[in-house]
PDB file of C-alpha atoms in Angstrom:
ATOM      1  CA  UNK A 435       0.000   0.000   0.000  1.00 61.00           C
ATOM      2  CA  UNK A 436       2.845   2.361   0.773  1.00 86.00           C
ATOM      3  CA  UNK A 437       4.102   2.295  -2.826  1.00 91.00           C
ATOM      4  CA  UNK A 438       0.604   3.120  -4.120  1.00 91.00           C
ATOM      5  CA  UNK A 439       0.497   6.106  -1.780  1.00 90.00           C
ATOM      6  CA  UNK A 440       3.882   7.349  -3.023  1.00 94.00           C
ATOM      7  CA  UNK A 441       2.816   7.038  -6.656  1.00 94.00           C
ATOM      8  CA  UNK A 442      -0.421   8.957  -6.002  1.00 95.00           C
ATOM      9  CA  UNK A 443       1.480  11.598  -4.006  1.00 96.00           C
ATOM     10  CA  UNK A 444       3.879  12.181  -6.896  1.00 96.00           C
ATOM     11  CA  UNK A 445       1.041  12.385  -9.444  1.00 96.00           C
ATOM     12  CA  UNK A 446      -0.887  14.803  -7.223  1.00 97.00           C
ATOM     13  CA  UNK A 447       2.225  16.883  -6.548  1.00 97.00           C
ATOM     14  CA  UNK A 448       2.984  17.227 -10.259  1.00 97.00           C
ATOM     15  CA  UNK A 449      -0.628  18.193 -10.961  1.00 96.00           C
ATOM     16  CA  UNK A 450      -0.809  20.751  -8.169  1.00 98.00           C
ATOM     17  CA  UNK A 451       2.557  22.232  -9.141  1.00 97.00           C
ATOM     18  CA  UNK A 452       1.188  22.737 -12.636  1.00 96.00           C
ATOM     19  CA  UNK A 453      -2.202  24.056 -11.472  1.00 96.00           C
ATOM     20  CA  UNK A 454      -0.546  26.356  -8.930  1.00 97.00           C
ATOM     21  CA  UNK A 455       1.901  27.731 -11.507  1.00 97.00           C
ATOM     22  CA  UNK A 456      -0.952  28.343 -13.963  1.00 97.00           C
ATOM     23  CA  UNK A 457      -2.791  30.343 -11.325  1.00 97.00           C
ATOM     24  CA  UNK A 458       0.260  32.553 -10.890  1.00 96.00           C
ATOM     25  CA  UNK A 459       0.740  33.491 -14.507  1.00 89.00           C
ATOM     26  CA  UNK A 460      -1.955  32.259 -16.861  1.00 95.00           C
ATOM     27  CA  UNK A 461      -4.308  34.675 -18.626  1.00 97.00           C
ATOM     28  CA  UNK A 462      -6.898  31.886 -18.603  1.00 96.00           C
ATOM     29  CA  UNK A 463      -6.761  31.712 -14.794  1.00 96.00           C
ATOM     30  CA  UNK A 464      -7.033  35.496 -14.528  1.00 97.00           C
ATOM     31  CA  UNK A 465     -10.181  35.286 -16.652  1.00 96.00           C
ATOM     32  CA  UNK A 466     -11.532  32.307 -14.680  1.00 95.00           C
ATOM     33  CA  UNK A 467     -11.165  34.022 -11.309  1.00 96.00           C
ATOM     34  CA  UNK A 468     -12.879  37.093 -12.762  1.00 97.00           C
ATOM     35  CA  UNK A 469     -15.699  34.806 -13.913  1.00 96.00           C
ATOM     36  CA  UNK A 470     -15.870  33.299 -10.412  1.00 96.00           C
ATOM     37  CA  UNK A 471     -16.276  36.809  -8.984  1.00 96.00           C
ATOM     38  CA  UNK A 472     -13.106  36.456  -6.938  1.00 96.00           C
ATOM     39  CA  UNK A 473     -10.309  38.993  -6.529  1.00 97.00           C
ATOM     40  CA  UNK A 474      -7.020  38.375  -8.284  1.00 97.00           C
ATOM     41  CA  UNK A 475      -5.078  38.316  -5.005  1.00 98.00           C
ATOM     42  CA  UNK A 476      -7.116  35.205  -4.110  1.00 97.00           C
ATOM     43  CA  UNK A 477      -5.950  33.546  -7.352  1.00 98.00           C
ATOM     44  CA  UNK A 478      -2.328  34.190  -6.371  1.00 98.00           C
ATOM     45  CA  UNK A 479      -2.838  32.909  -2.811  1.00 98.00           C
ATOM     46  CA  UNK A 480      -4.602  29.807  -4.151  1.00 98.00           C
ATOM     47  CA  UNK A 481      -1.734  29.141  -6.572  1.00 98.00           C
ATOM     48  CA  UNK A 482       0.882  29.539  -3.853  1.00 98.00           C
ATOM     49  CA  UNK A 483      -1.049  27.252  -1.496  1.00 98.00           C
ATOM     50  CA  UNK A 484      -1.366  24.613  -4.224  1.00 98.00           C
ATOM     51  CA  UNK A 485       2.391  24.741  -4.811  1.00 98.00           C
ATOM     52  CA  UNK A 486       3.033  24.537  -1.057  1.00 98.00           C
ATOM     53  CA  UNK A 487       0.673  21.568  -0.787  1.00 98.00           C
ATOM     54  CA  UNK A 488       2.503  19.840  -3.646  1.00 98.00           C
ATOM     55  CA  UNK A 489       5.847  20.354  -1.915  1.00 98.00           C
ATOM     56  CA  UNK A 490       4.394  18.968   1.323  1.00 97.00           C
ATOM     57  CA  UNK A 491       3.092  15.887  -0.523  1.00 97.00           C
ATOM     58  CA  UNK A 492       6.565  15.183  -1.879  1.00 96.00           C
ATOM     59  CA  UNK A 493       8.206  15.818   1.504  1.00 96.00           C
ATOM     60  CA  UNK A 494       5.528  13.557   2.968  1.00 94.00           C
ATOM     61  CA  UNK A 495       7.109  10.587   1.217  1.00 93.00           C
ATOM     62  CA  UNK A 496       9.672  10.712   4.042  1.00 93.00           C
ATOM     63  CA  UNK A 497       7.607  12.397   6.778  1.00 93.00           C
ATOM     64  CA  UNK A 498       3.969  11.350   7.305  1.00 90.00           C
ATOM     65  CA  UNK A 499       3.024  14.491   9.217  1.00 93.00           C
ATOM     66  CA  UNK A 500       3.934  16.618   6.184  1.00 96.00           C
ATOM     67  CA  UNK A 501       1.775  14.534   3.856  1.00 95.00           C
ATOM     68  CA  UNK A 502      -1.109  15.005   6.278  1.00 94.00           C
ATOM     69  CA  UNK A 503      -0.703  18.792   6.291  1.00 96.00           C
ATOM     70  CA  UNK A 504      -0.327  18.987   2.510  1.00 97.00           C
ATOM     71  CA  UNK A 505      -3.132  16.533   1.866  1.00 96.00           C
ATOM     72  CA  UNK A 506      -5.657  18.309   4.056  1.00 96.00           C
ATOM     73  CA  UNK A 507      -4.626  21.689   2.664  1.00 97.00           C
ATOM     74  CA  UNK A 508      -5.173  20.510  -0.908  1.00 97.00           C
ATOM     75  CA  UNK A 509      -8.417  18.711  -0.055  1.00 96.00           C
ATOM     76  CA  UNK A 510      -9.821  21.908   1.500  1.00 97.00           C
ATOM     77  CA  UNK A 511      -8.764  23.940  -1.553  1.00 98.00           C
ATOM     78  CA  UNK A 512     -10.505  21.434  -3.841  1.00 97.00           C
ATOM     79  CA  UNK A 513     -13.675  21.509  -1.720  1.00 97.00           C
ATOM     80  CA  UNK A 514     -13.582  25.275  -2.217  1.00 97.00           C
ATOM     81  CA  UNK A 515     -13.195  24.724  -5.970  1.00 96.00           C
ATOM     82  CA  UNK A 516     -16.247  22.434  -6.051  1.00 97.00           C
ATOM     83  CA  UNK A 517     -18.293  24.955  -4.071  1.00 96.00           C
ATOM     84  CA  UNK A 518     -17.185  27.757  -6.405  1.00 96.00           C
ATOM     85  CA  UNK A 519     -18.161  25.800  -9.520  1.00 96.00           C
ATOM     86  CA  UNK A 520     -21.539  24.908  -7.984  1.00 95.00           C
ATOM     87  CA  UNK A 521     -22.121  28.522  -6.894  1.00 95.00           C
ATOM     88  CA  UNK A 522     -21.661  29.863 -10.425  1.00 95.00           C
ATOM     89  CA  UNK A 523     -23.636  26.933 -11.864  1.00 94.00           C
ATOM     90  CA  UNK A 524     -20.818  25.515 -13.967  1.00 93.00           C
ATOM     91  CA  UNK A 525     -21.521  22.275 -15.838  1.00 92.00           C
ATOM     92  CA  UNK A 526     -20.694  18.995 -14.109  1.00 90.00           C
ATOM     93  CA  UNK A 527     -17.707  18.578 -16.439  1.00 90.00           C
ATOM     94  CA  UNK A 528     -15.961  21.494 -14.683  1.00 90.00           C
ATOM     95  CA  UNK A 529     -16.555  19.954 -11.247  1.00 94.00           C
ATOM     96  CA  UNK A 530     -15.136  16.536 -12.096  1.00 94.00           C
ATOM     97  CA  UNK A 531     -11.433  17.326 -11.766  1.00 93.00           C
ATOM     98  CA  UNK A 532     -11.638  18.888  -8.282  1.00 95.00           C
ATOM     99  CA  UNK A 533     -13.706  15.902  -7.096  1.00 96.00           C
ATOM    100  CA  UNK A 534     -11.144  13.437  -8.486  1.00 95.00           C
ATOM    101  CA  UNK A 535      -8.369  15.400  -6.783  1.00 96.00           C
ATOM    102  CA  UNK A 536     -10.257  15.347  -3.459  1.00 96.00           C
ATOM    103  CA  UNK A 537     -10.708  11.576  -3.725  1.00 96.00           C
ATOM    104  CA  UNK A 538      -7.046  10.939  -4.597  1.00 95.00           C
ATOM    105  CA  UNK A 539      -5.890  13.214  -1.784  1.00 95.00           C
ATOM    106  CA  UNK A 540      -8.128  11.418   0.717  1.00 94.00           C
ATOM    107  CA  UNK A 541      -6.844   8.052  -0.522  1.00 93.00           C
ATOM    108  CA  UNK A 542      -3.289   9.186   0.233  1.00 93.00           C
ATOM    109  CA  UNK A 543      -4.299  10.468   3.672  1.00 91.00           C
ATOM    110  CA  UNK A 544      -6.017   7.255   4.654  1.00 91.00           C
ATOM    111  CA  UNK A 545      -3.434   4.768   3.389  1.00 88.00           C
ATOM    112  CA  UNK A 546      -0.431   6.683   4.764  1.00 76.00           C
TER     113      UNK A 546
END
């Protein structure tokens, strides 16, 4: 089980590094946060927290308490993403990825 957790942690970390970086510099993310009705400083904070969570997931390969902090941080961010998409009545297709990321993060937390 431990190897499965490590593989999922690495996949999640790579994804959140990418998503976090996009939030910091992507025109598409600027437009999305405007569409969500959220300030741009919140986009930057979200991106930085996603990157921090990714780093904690990787560090958590060697230290379980770090994976717990990173995992819960990312799960909470993704719950916020689901709520945001529901609030603005996005199609289900836009809600799928945050739900998958919540599930994978919880899998890591519970098998660690």
